[in-house]
Amino acid sequence: MPAIANPSLLILLHHHHHLRSRRFATALLPQTLLSLLSSSIRAPALRAHSTSSSAQTQPLSTDNARTGRSGSISSPPVQPDIAQKIDINPPKGTRDFPPEDMRLRNWLFNNFKEVSQLYGFEEVDFPVLESEALFIRKAGEEIREQLYCFEDRGNRRVALRPELTPSLARLVIQKGKSVPLPLKWFAVGQCWRYERMTRGRRREHYQWNMDIIGVPDVTAEAELISSIVTFFKRIGITASDVGFKVSSRKVLQEVLRGYSVPDHLFGRVCVIIDKMEKIPIDDIKKELRSAELSEEVIEELLQVLSVKSLEKLEEKLGTVGEALVDLKQLFSLAEKYGYADWIQFDASVVRGIAYYTGIVFEGFDREGKLRAICGGGRYDHLLSTFGGDDIPACGFGFGDAVIVELLKEKGLLPELSPQVENIVCSLDQDLRGAAAAVASILRQKGQSVDLVLENKPLKWVFKRAARINAQRLILVGSAEWQKGMVGVKILTSGEQYEVKVDELE
Ligand code: HAM
């Protein structure tokens, strides 16, 4: 350890050692600022799609003369030039991410990304704002009714994406034959849905997606479920906490084809059936009747949907068609991967998005308190609905909200404190430049530094060091500085010494 040149710094450091372990409350905003911020003004609204008022027929406004622009969206009203009270809350259903929430979000996203990379997936991203047409499907999905859509200033119908899959399909078509298949892509992006707010469901959420494009075999679905299981295990969730309900839409397709129901009704029927847990069975039947299904087909469908084992399904279907072949292969692969205890067959899982064509799955909490944790499946025909050539594809979306609720329930939320390696402080005003030079040297060596930018008493510096979990305090005092030295205190052990600036590591 370097020799102690001047005891004065060390005495100062020692004196304040006891302050380190204390926790300190955050300072309050001055009352005047708080009251200024607390009341709201009217915010301009985006309109969600609704069946009764199609956004196509009702532009938000036509205000060209006033804005002088070619589009039909209006500028916000001009406010008088006096202090405005704003609503300090973010819009309903959306979130701010103050540092403590951002730490959790980064931790979660890092796990998403690291798992994706473990499986050899490459990261992609798309714009949050897309053409509205990308999300307009005819099957009567809830997701369409929840669309945040509007006309931009160039009279284009645009929408905030409610999911990532259509953008991914768009990019795959755009890349065309230039990319070698299969593609294994992942993304973490914000999605917008005008949802009714419940626990774990909000108007914006981040979704982790992994998709495999170009593999027709169930090996792809098996790989995707394996990656989610790996993610769960990493964050401490076990097979007794969550499971996956798995089925195949081909089960329904086989039943419908058996009754000669035309294929174009398939997506719509799936979307209706997906609502079984949300609306009364009589309403489901009514909707199925309006989709031109006979009573006989409806009864048969409802019976098949109650099946909870592959053996029963085989009995019910009478033959081993594609649905059973796929499902059996998936369960056998799950054994090989070692996650068979995480998955179960459940014919009632259909999923609410029209484009799925084969295996579908949903992650659920075994206590049944929360909504689906994640969901996905095979969508072999999405590309052709956008005018591209079909390529077999499957993937999943995993939201950032329900999983946090689950981690809270299980007491598994990680403790994430702010972390900086060094706090650097000068002892008098004249040495601020010297402190900045010390901070720069450390930062060049890759060490993080919180530089104290004002003249503060040492007591304050120790409090701050404790709050940000600094490991080391570096004090720049004039006597030492003249000798090219600084005082160091290792805050975790209390060890203290002086060291030449160029020997700082
Ligand atoms: P999804 O089931 O609509 O599928 O959403 C996937 C997941 O996103 C849900 O299981 C949930 O974790 C989360 N999520 C959805 N809506 C909300 C919301 N309002 N608030 C919080 N979390 C939400 C899809 O979006 C498909 N595109 C997934 C996919 C990718 N399929 C193939 N590839």
PDB file of N, CA and C in Angstrom, residues 359-430:
ATOM      1  N   ILE A 359     -49.320 -25.214 -34.303  1.00  0.00           N
ATOM      2  CA  ILE A 359     -49.123 -25.245 -32.845  1.00  0.00           C
ATOM      3  C   ILE A 359     -49.338 -23.847 -32.269  1.00  0.00           C
ATOM      4  N   VAL A 360     -50.068 -23.784 -31.161  1.00  0.00           N
ATOM      5  CA  VAL A 360     -50.203 -22.527 -30.405  1.00  0.00           C
ATOM      6  C   VAL A 360     -49.896 -22.834 -28.941  1.00  0.00           C
ATOM      7  N   PHE A 361     -49.344 -21.866 -28.243  1.00  0.00           N
ATOM      8  CA  PHE A 361     -49.048 -22.110 -26.823  1.00  0.00           C
ATOM      9  C   PHE A 361     -49.138 -20.824 -26.020  1.00  0.00           C
ATOM     10  N   GLU A 362     -49.376 -21.005 -24.739  1.00  0.00           N
ATOM     11  CA  GLU A 362     -49.481 -19.875 -23.819  1.00  0.00           C
ATOM     12  C   GLU A 362     -48.832 -20.214 -22.499  1.00  0.00           C
ATOM     13  N   GLY A 363     -48.068 -19.301 -21.943  1.00  0.00           N
ATOM     14  CA  GLY A 363     -47.476 -19.497 -20.624  1.00  0.00           C
ATOM     15  C   GLY A 363     -48.459 -18.992 -19.577  1.00  0.00           C
ATOM     16  N   PHE A 364     -48.692 -19.780 -18.528  1.00  0.00           N
ATOM     17  CA  PHE A 364     -49.662 -19.359 -17.496  1.00  0.00           C
ATOM     18  C   PHE A 364     -49.079 -19.606 -16.107  1.00  0.00           C
ATOM     19  N   ASP A 365     -49.579 -18.829 -15.103  1.00  0.00           N
ATOM     20  CA  ASP A 365     -49.121 -19.070 -13.729  1.00  0.00           C
ATOM     21  C   ASP A 365     -50.022 -20.125 -13.110  1.00  0.00           C
ATOM     22  N   ARG A 366     -49.427 -21.058 -12.395  1.00  0.00           N
ATOM     23  CA  ARG A 366     -50.202 -22.210 -11.912  1.00  0.00           C
ATOM     24  C   ARG A 366     -51.206 -21.834 -10.829  1.00  0.00           C
ATOM     25  N   GLU A 367     -50.989 -20.697 -10.173  1.00  0.00           N
ATOM     26  CA  GLU A 367     -51.983 -20.273  -9.174  1.00  0.00           C
ATOM     27  C   GLU A 367     -53.205 -19.647  -9.837  1.00  0.00           C
ATOM     28  N   GLY A 368     -53.110 -19.372 -11.121  1.00  0.00           N
ATOM     29  CA  GLY A 368     -54.256 -18.852 -11.866  1.00  0.00           C
ATOM     30  C   GLY A 368     -54.636 -17.431 -11.524  1.00  0.00           C
ATOM     31  N   LYS A 369     -53.696 -16.658 -10.985  1.00  0.00           N
ATOM     32  CA  LYS A 369     -54.030 -15.289 -10.574  1.00  0.00           C
ATOM     33  C   LYS A 369     -53.862 -14.278 -11.694  1.00  0.00           C
ATOM     34  N   LEU A 370     -53.023 -14.610 -12.667  1.00  0.00           N
ATOM     35  CA  LEU A 370     -52.630 -13.600 -13.671  1.00  0.00           C
ATOM     36  C   LEU A 370     -53.065 -13.987 -15.071  1.00  0.00           C
ATOM     37  N   ARG A 371     -53.056 -13.001 -15.950  1.00  0.00           N
ATOM     38  CA  ARG A 371     -53.358 -13.301 -17.352  1.00  0.00           C
ATOM     39  C   ARG A 371     -52.147 -13.966 -18.005  1.00  0.00           C
ATOM     40  N   ALA A 372     -52.308 -14.378 -19.281  1.00  0.00           N
ATOM     41  CA  ALA A 372     -51.221 -15.113 -19.946  1.00  0.00           C
ATOM     42  C   ALA A 372     -49.890 -14.365 -19.809  1.00  0.00           C
ATOM     43  N   ILE A 373     -48.845 -15.128 -19.502  1.00  0.00           N
ATOM     44  CA  ILE A 373     -47.518 -14.517 -19.335  1.00  0.00           C
ATOM     45  C   ILE A 373     -46.872 -14.291 -20.705  1.00  0.00           C
ATOM     46  N   CYS A 374     -47.123 -15.210 -21.607  1.00  0.00           N
ATOM     47  CA  CYS A 374     -46.559 -15.096 -22.944  1.00  0.00           C
ATOM     48  C   CYS A 374     -47.386 -15.983 -23.875  1.00  0.00           C
ATOM     49  N   GLY A 375     -47.200 -15.805 -25.163  1.00  0.00           N
ATOM     50  CA  GLY A 375     -47.976 -16.635 -26.081  1.00  0.00           C
ATOM     51  C   GLY A 375     -47.374 -16.608 -27.476  1.00  0.00           C
ATOM     52  N   GLY A 376     -47.616 -17.689 -28.206  1.00  0.00           N
ATOM     53  CA  GLY A 376     -47.077 -17.713 -29.556  1.00  0.00           C
ATOM     54  C   GLY A 376     -47.601 -18.894 -30.333  1.00  0.00           C
ATOM     55  N   GLY A 377     -46.990 -19.116 -31.466  1.00  0.00           N
ATOM     56  CA  GLY A 377     -47.412 -20.229 -32.297  1.00  0.00           C
ATOM     57  C   GLY A 377     -46.908 -20.103 -33.720  1.00  0.00           C
ATOM     58  N   ARG A 378     -47.435 -21.009 -34.547  1.00  0.00           N
ATOM     59  CA  ARG A 378     -47.003 -21.067 -35.946  1.00  0.00           C
ATOM     60  C   ARG A 378     -47.935 -20.252 -36.817  1.00  0.00           C
ATOM     61  N   TYR A 379     -47.337 -19.500 -37.749  1.00  0.00           N
ATOM     62  CA  TYR A 379     -48.148 -18.675 -38.667  1.00  0.00           C
ATOM     63  C   TYR A 379     -47.584 -18.809 -40.078  1.00  0.00           C
ATOM     64  N   ASP A 380     -47.893 -19.924 -40.724  1.00  0.00           N
ATOM     65  CA  ASP A 380     -47.270 -20.244 -42.008  1.00  0.00           C
ATOM     66  C   ASP A 380     -47.798 -19.426 -43.182  1.00  0.00           C
ATOM     67  N   HIS A 381     -48.939 -18.732 -42.984  1.00  0.00           N
ATOM     68  CA  HIS A 381     -49.514 -18.021 -44.141  1.00  0.00           C
ATOM     69  C   HIS A 381     -49.580 -16.510 -43.987  1.00  0.00           C
ATOM     70  N   LEU A 382     -48.914 -15.970 -42.987  1.00  0.00           N
ATOM     71  CA  LEU A 382     -49.010 -14.507 -42.783  1.00  0.00           C
ATOM     72  C   LEU A 382     -48.404 -13.733 -43.952  1.00  0.00           C
ATOM     73  N   LEU A 383     -47.282 -14.233 -44.458  1.00  0.00           N
ATOM     74  CA  LEU A 383     -46.581 -13.474 -45.497  1.00  0.00           C
ATOM     75  C   LEU A 383     -47.433 -13.294 -46.753  1.00  0.00           C
ATOM     76  N   SER A 384     -48.186 -14.327 -47.105  1.00  0.00           N
ATOM     77  CA  SER A 384     -48.986 -14.201 -48.333  1.00  0.00           C
ATOM     78  C   SER A 384     -50.143 -13.215 -48.145  1.00  0.00           C
ATOM     79  N   THR A 385     -50.584 -13.018 -46.903  1.00  0.00           N
ATOM     80  CA  THR A 385     -51.650 -12.021 -46.704  1.00  0.00           C
ATOM     81  C   THR A 385     -51.129 -10.609 -46.962  1.00  0.00           C
ATOM     82  N   PHE A 386     -49.799 -10.433 -46.956  1.00  0.00           N
ATOM     83  CA  PHE A 386     -49.194  -9.134 -47.284  1.00  0.00           C
ATOM     84  C   PHE A 386     -48.678  -9.110 -48.727  1.00  0.00           C
ATOM     85  N   GLY A 387     -49.008 -10.131 -49.501  1.00  0.00           N
ATOM     86  CA  GLY A 387     -48.591 -10.143 -50.900  1.00  0.00           C
ATOM     87  C   GLY A 387     -47.241 -10.803 -51.135  1.00  0.00           C
ATOM     88  N   GLY A 388     -46.640 -11.375 -50.090  1.00  0.00           N
ATOM     89  CA  GLY A 388     -45.350 -12.063 -50.267  1.00  0.00           C
ATOM     90  C   GLY A 388     -45.566 -13.549 -50.508  1.00  0.00           C
ATOM     91  N   ASP A 389     -44.449 -14.256 -50.749  1.00  0.00           N
ATOM     92  CA  ASP A 389     -44.546 -15.714 -50.846  1.00  0.00           C
ATOM     93  C   ASP A 389     -44.540 -16.260 -49.426  1.00  0.00           C
ATOM     94  N   ASP A 390     -45.369 -17.251 -49.176  1.00  0.00           N
ATOM     95  CA  ASP A 390     -45.397 -17.814 -47.829  1.00  0.00           C
ATOM     96  C   ASP A 390     -44.085 -18.505 -47.475  1.00  0.00           C
ATOM     97  N   ILE A 391     -43.657 -18.281 -46.252  1.00  0.00           N
ATOM     98  CA  ILE A 391     -42.512 -19.011 -45.702  1.00  0.00           C
ATOM     99  C   ILE A 391     -42.989 -19.506 -44.338  1.00  0.00           C
ATOM    100  N   PRO A 392     -42.751 -20.772 -44.016  1.00  0.00           N
ATOM    101  CA  PRO A 392     -43.213 -21.246 -42.702  1.00  0.00           C
ATOM    102  C   PRO A 392     -42.561 -20.445 -41.581  1.00  0.00           C
ATOM    103  N   ALA A 393     -43.329 -20.135 -40.551  1.00  0.00           N
ATOM    104  CA  ALA A 393     -42.795 -19.281 -39.488  1.00  0.00           C
ATOM    105  C   ALA A 393     -43.474 -19.584 -38.167  1.00  0.00           C
ATOM    106  N   CYS A 394     -42.741 -19.386 -37.079  1.00  0.00           N
ATOM    107  CA  CYS A 394     -43.384 -19.438 -35.767  1.00  0.00           C
ATOM    108  C   CYS A 394     -42.605 -18.571 -34.799  1.00  0.00           C
ATOM    109  N   GLY A 395     -43.261 -18.189 -33.725  1.00  0.00           N
ATOM    110  CA  GLY A 395     -42.614 -17.302 -32.757  1.00  0.00           C
ATOM    111  C   GLY A 395     -43.494 -17.088 -31.555  1.00  0.00           C
ATOM    112  N   PHE A 396     -42.990 -16.230 -30.658  1.00  0.00           N
ATOM    113  CA  PHE A 396     -43.814 -15.903 -29.478  1.00  0.00           C
ATOM    114  C   PHE A 396     -43.581 -14.458 -29.075  1.00  0.00           C
ATOM    115  N   GLY A 397     -44.537 -13.950 -28.303  1.00  0.00           N
ATOM    116  CA  GLY A 397     -44.401 -12.635 -27.674  1.00  0.00           C
ATOM    117  C   GLY A 397     -44.481 -12.819 -26.166  1.00  0.00           C
ATOM    118  N   PHE A 398     -43.634 -12.101 -25.452  1.00  0.00           N
ATOM    119  CA  PHE A 398     -43.547 -12.230 -23.993  1.00  0.00           C
ATOM    120  C   PHE A 398     -43.516 -10.813 -23.432  1.00  0.00           C
ATOM    121  N   GLY A 399     -44.572 -10.438 -22.717  1.00  0.00           N
ATOM    122  CA  GLY A 399     -44.688  -9.066 -22.233  1.00  0.00           C
ATOM    123  C   GLY A 399     -43.851  -8.793 -20.984  1.00  0.00           C
ATOM    124  N   ASP A 400     -43.641  -7.511 -20.705  1.00  0.00           N
ATOM    125  CA  ASP A 400     -42.818  -7.147 -19.545  1.00  0.00           C
ATOM    126  C   ASP A 400     -43.657  -6.912 -18.291  1.00  0.00           C
ATOM    127  N   ALA A 401     -44.985  -7.001 -18.400  1.00  0.00           N
ATOM    128  CA  ALA A 401     -45.813  -6.603 -17.258  1.00  0.00           C
ATOM    129  C   ALA A 401     -46.203  -7.791 -16.368  1.00  0.00           C
ATOM    130  N   VAL A 402     -46.751  -8.850 -16.970  1.00  0.00           N
ATOM    131  CA  VAL A 402     -47.239  -9.969 -16.153  1.00  0.00           C
ATOM    132  C   VAL A 402     -46.075 -10.641 -15.422  1.00  0.00           C
ATOM    133  N   ILE A 403     -44.946 -10.736 -16.092  1.00  0.00           N
ATOM    134  CA  ILE A 403     -43.812 -11.419 -15.455  1.00  0.00           C
ATOM    135  C   ILE A 403     -43.356 -10.672 -14.190  1.00  0.00           C
ATOM    136  N   VAL A 404     -43.428  -9.332 -14.232  1.00  0.00           N
ATOM    137  CA  VAL A 404     -43.037  -8.563 -13.044  1.00  0.00           C
ATOM    138  C   VAL A 404     -44.041  -8.815 -11.914  1.00  0.00           C
ATOM    139  N   GLU A 405     -45.334  -8.894 -12.259  1.00  0.00           N
ATOM    140  CA  GLU A 405     -46.355  -9.216 -11.247  1.00  0.00           C
ATOM    141  C   GLU A 405     -46.055 -10.585 -10.630  1.00  0.00           C
ATOM    142  N   LEU A 406     -45.684 -11.537 -11.465  1.00  0.00           N
ATOM    143  CA  LEU A 406     -45.401 -12.893 -10.982  1.00  0.00           C
ATOM    144  C   LEU A 406     -44.169 -12.893 -10.059  1.00  0.00           C
ATOM    145  N   LEU A 407     -43.141 -12.178 -10.473  1.00  0.00           N
ATOM    146  CA  LEU A 407     -41.933 -12.110  -9.649  1.00  0.00           C
ATOM    147  C   LEU A 407     -42.252 -11.493  -8.286  1.00  0.00           C
ATOM    148  N   LYS A 408     -43.136 -10.490  -8.285  1.00  0.00           N
ATOM    149  CA  LYS A 408     -43.557  -9.869  -7.020  1.00  0.00           C
ATOM    150  C   LYS A 408     -44.270 -10.896  -6.157  1.00  0.00           C
ATOM    151  N   GLU A 409     -45.236 -11.606  -6.760  1.00  0.00           N
ATOM    152  CA  GLU A 409     -45.996 -12.640  -6.046  1.00  0.00           C
ATOM    153  C   GLU A 409     -45.075 -13.649  -5.376  1.00  0.00           C
ATOM    154  N   LYS A 410     -44.031 -14.033  -6.095  1.00  0.00           N
ATOM    155  CA  LYS A 410     -43.154 -15.112  -5.618  1.00  0.00           C
ATOM    156  C   LYS A 410     -41.997 -14.584  -4.776  1.00  0.00           C
ATOM    157  N   GLY A 411     -41.944 -13.269  -4.569  1.00  0.00           N
ATOM    158  CA  GLY A 411     -40.823 -12.684  -3.820  1.00  0.00           C
ATOM    159  C   GLY A 411     -39.507 -12.853  -4.550  1.00  0.00           C
ATOM    160  N   LEU A 412     -39.555 -12.833  -5.862  1.00  0.00           N
ATOM    161  CA  LEU A 412     -38.339 -13.082  -6.654  1.00  0.00           C
ATOM    162  C   LEU A 412     -37.795 -11.823  -7.348  1.00  0.00           C
ATOM    163  N   LEU A 413     -38.384 -10.676  -7.023  1.00  0.00           N
ATOM    164  CA  LEU A 413     -37.865  -9.453  -7.661  1.00  0.00           C
ATOM    165  C   LEU A 413     -36.421  -9.242  -7.228  1.00  0.00           C
ATOM    166  N   PRO A 414     -35.523  -8.996  -8.155  1.00  0.00           N
ATOM    167  CA  PRO A 414     -34.123  -8.813  -7.747  1.00  0.00           C
ATOM    168  C   PRO A 414     -33.946  -7.481  -7.035  1.00  0.00           C
ATOM    169  N   GLU A 415     -32.965  -7.431  -6.127  1.00  0.00           N
ATOM    170  CA  GLU A 415     -32.651  -6.141  -5.501  1.00  0.00           C
ATOM    171  C   GLU A 415     -31.597  -5.474  -6.350  1.00  0.00           C
ATOM    172  N   LEU A 416     -31.961  -4.402  -6.977  1.00  0.00           N
ATOM    173  CA  LEU A 416     -31.024  -3.753  -7.893  1.00  0.00           C
ATOM    174  C   LEU A 416     -30.758  -2.347  -7.385  1.00  0.00           C
ATOM    175  N   SER A 417     -29.542  -2.096  -6.920  1.00  0.00           N
ATOM    176  CA  SER A 417     -29.258  -0.747  -6.419  1.00  0.00           C
ATOM    177  C   SER A 417     -28.411  -0.016  -7.458  1.00  0.00           C
ATOM    178  N   PRO A 418     -28.435   1.312  -7.399  1.00  0.00           N
ATOM    179  CA  PRO A 418     -27.581   2.043  -8.332  1.00  0.00           C
ATOM    180  C   PRO A 418     -26.137   1.684  -8.035  1.00  0.00           C
ATOM    181  N   GLN A 419     -25.305   1.715  -9.033  1.00  0.00           N
ATOM    182  CA  GLN A 419     -23.930   1.331  -8.772  1.00  0.00           C
ATOM    183  C   GLN A 419     -22.954   2.178  -9.550  1.00  0.00           C
ATOM    184  N   VAL A 420     -22.003   2.760  -8.827  1.00  0.00           N
ATOM    185  CA  VAL A 420     -20.938   3.498  -9.481  1.00  0.00           C
ATOM    186  C   VAL A 420     -19.667   3.137  -8.717  1.00  0.00           C
ATOM    187  N   GLU A 421     -18.574   3.016  -9.445  1.00  0.00           N
ATOM    188  CA  GLU A 421     -17.376   2.519  -8.758  1.00  0.00           C
ATOM    189  C   GLU A 421     -16.732   3.567  -7.836  1.00  0.00           C
ATOM    190  N   ASN A 422     -16.672   4.805  -8.329  1.00  0.00           N
ATOM    191  CA  ASN A 422     -15.966   5.845  -7.559  1.00  0.00           C
ATOM    192  C   ASN A 422     -16.810   7.089  -7.372  1.00  0.00           C
ATOM    193  N   ILE A 423     -16.604   7.737  -6.235  1.00  0.00           N
ATOM    194  CA  ILE A 423     -17.106   9.102  -6.109  1.00  0.00           C
ATOM    195  C   ILE A 423     -15.876   9.982  -5.892  1.00  0.00           C
ATOM    196  N   VAL A 424     -15.748  11.028  -6.688  1.00  0.00           N
ATOM    197  CA  VAL A 424     -14.552  11.880  -6.627  1.00  0.00           C
ATOM    198  C   VAL A 424     -14.979  13.279  -6.198  1.00  0.00           C
ATOM    199  N   CYS A 425     -14.218  13.828  -5.238  1.00  0.00           N
ATOM    200  CA  CYS A 425     -14.631  15.107  -4.668  1.00  0.00           C
ATOM    201  C   CYS A 425     -13.391  15.947  -4.341  1.00  0.00           C
ATOM    202  N   SER A 426     -13.463  17.237  -4.611  1.00  0.00           N
ATOM    203  CA  SER A 426     -12.356  18.108  -4.212  1.00  0.00           C
ATOM    204  C   SER A 426     -12.712  18.753  -2.881  1.00  0.00           C
ATOM    205  N   LEU A 427     -11.661  19.108  -2.131  1.00  0.00           N
ATOM    206  CA  LEU A 427     -11.939  19.660  -0.810  1.00  0.00           C
ATOM    207  C   LEU A 427     -12.119  21.169  -0.831  1.00  0.00           C
ATOM    208  N   ASP A 428     -11.646  21.834  -1.848  1.00  0.00           N
ATOM    209  CA  ASP A 428     -11.999  23.253  -1.970  1.00  0.00           C
ATOM    210  C   ASP A 428     -12.199  23.643  -3.429  1.00  0.00           C
ATOM    211  N   GLN A 429     -12.812  24.780  -3.574  1.00  0.00           N
ATOM    212  CA  GLN A 429     -13.274  25.230  -4.875  1.00  0.00           C
ATOM    213  C   GLN A 429     -12.158  25.256  -5.931  1.00  0.00           C
ATOM    214  N   ASP A 430     -10.950  25.673  -5.500  1.00  0.00           N
ATOM    215  CA  ASP A 430      -9.838  25.795  -6.445  1.00  0.00           C
ATOM    216  C   ASP A 430      -9.432  24.453  -7.039  1.00  0.00           C
TER     217      ASP A 430
END
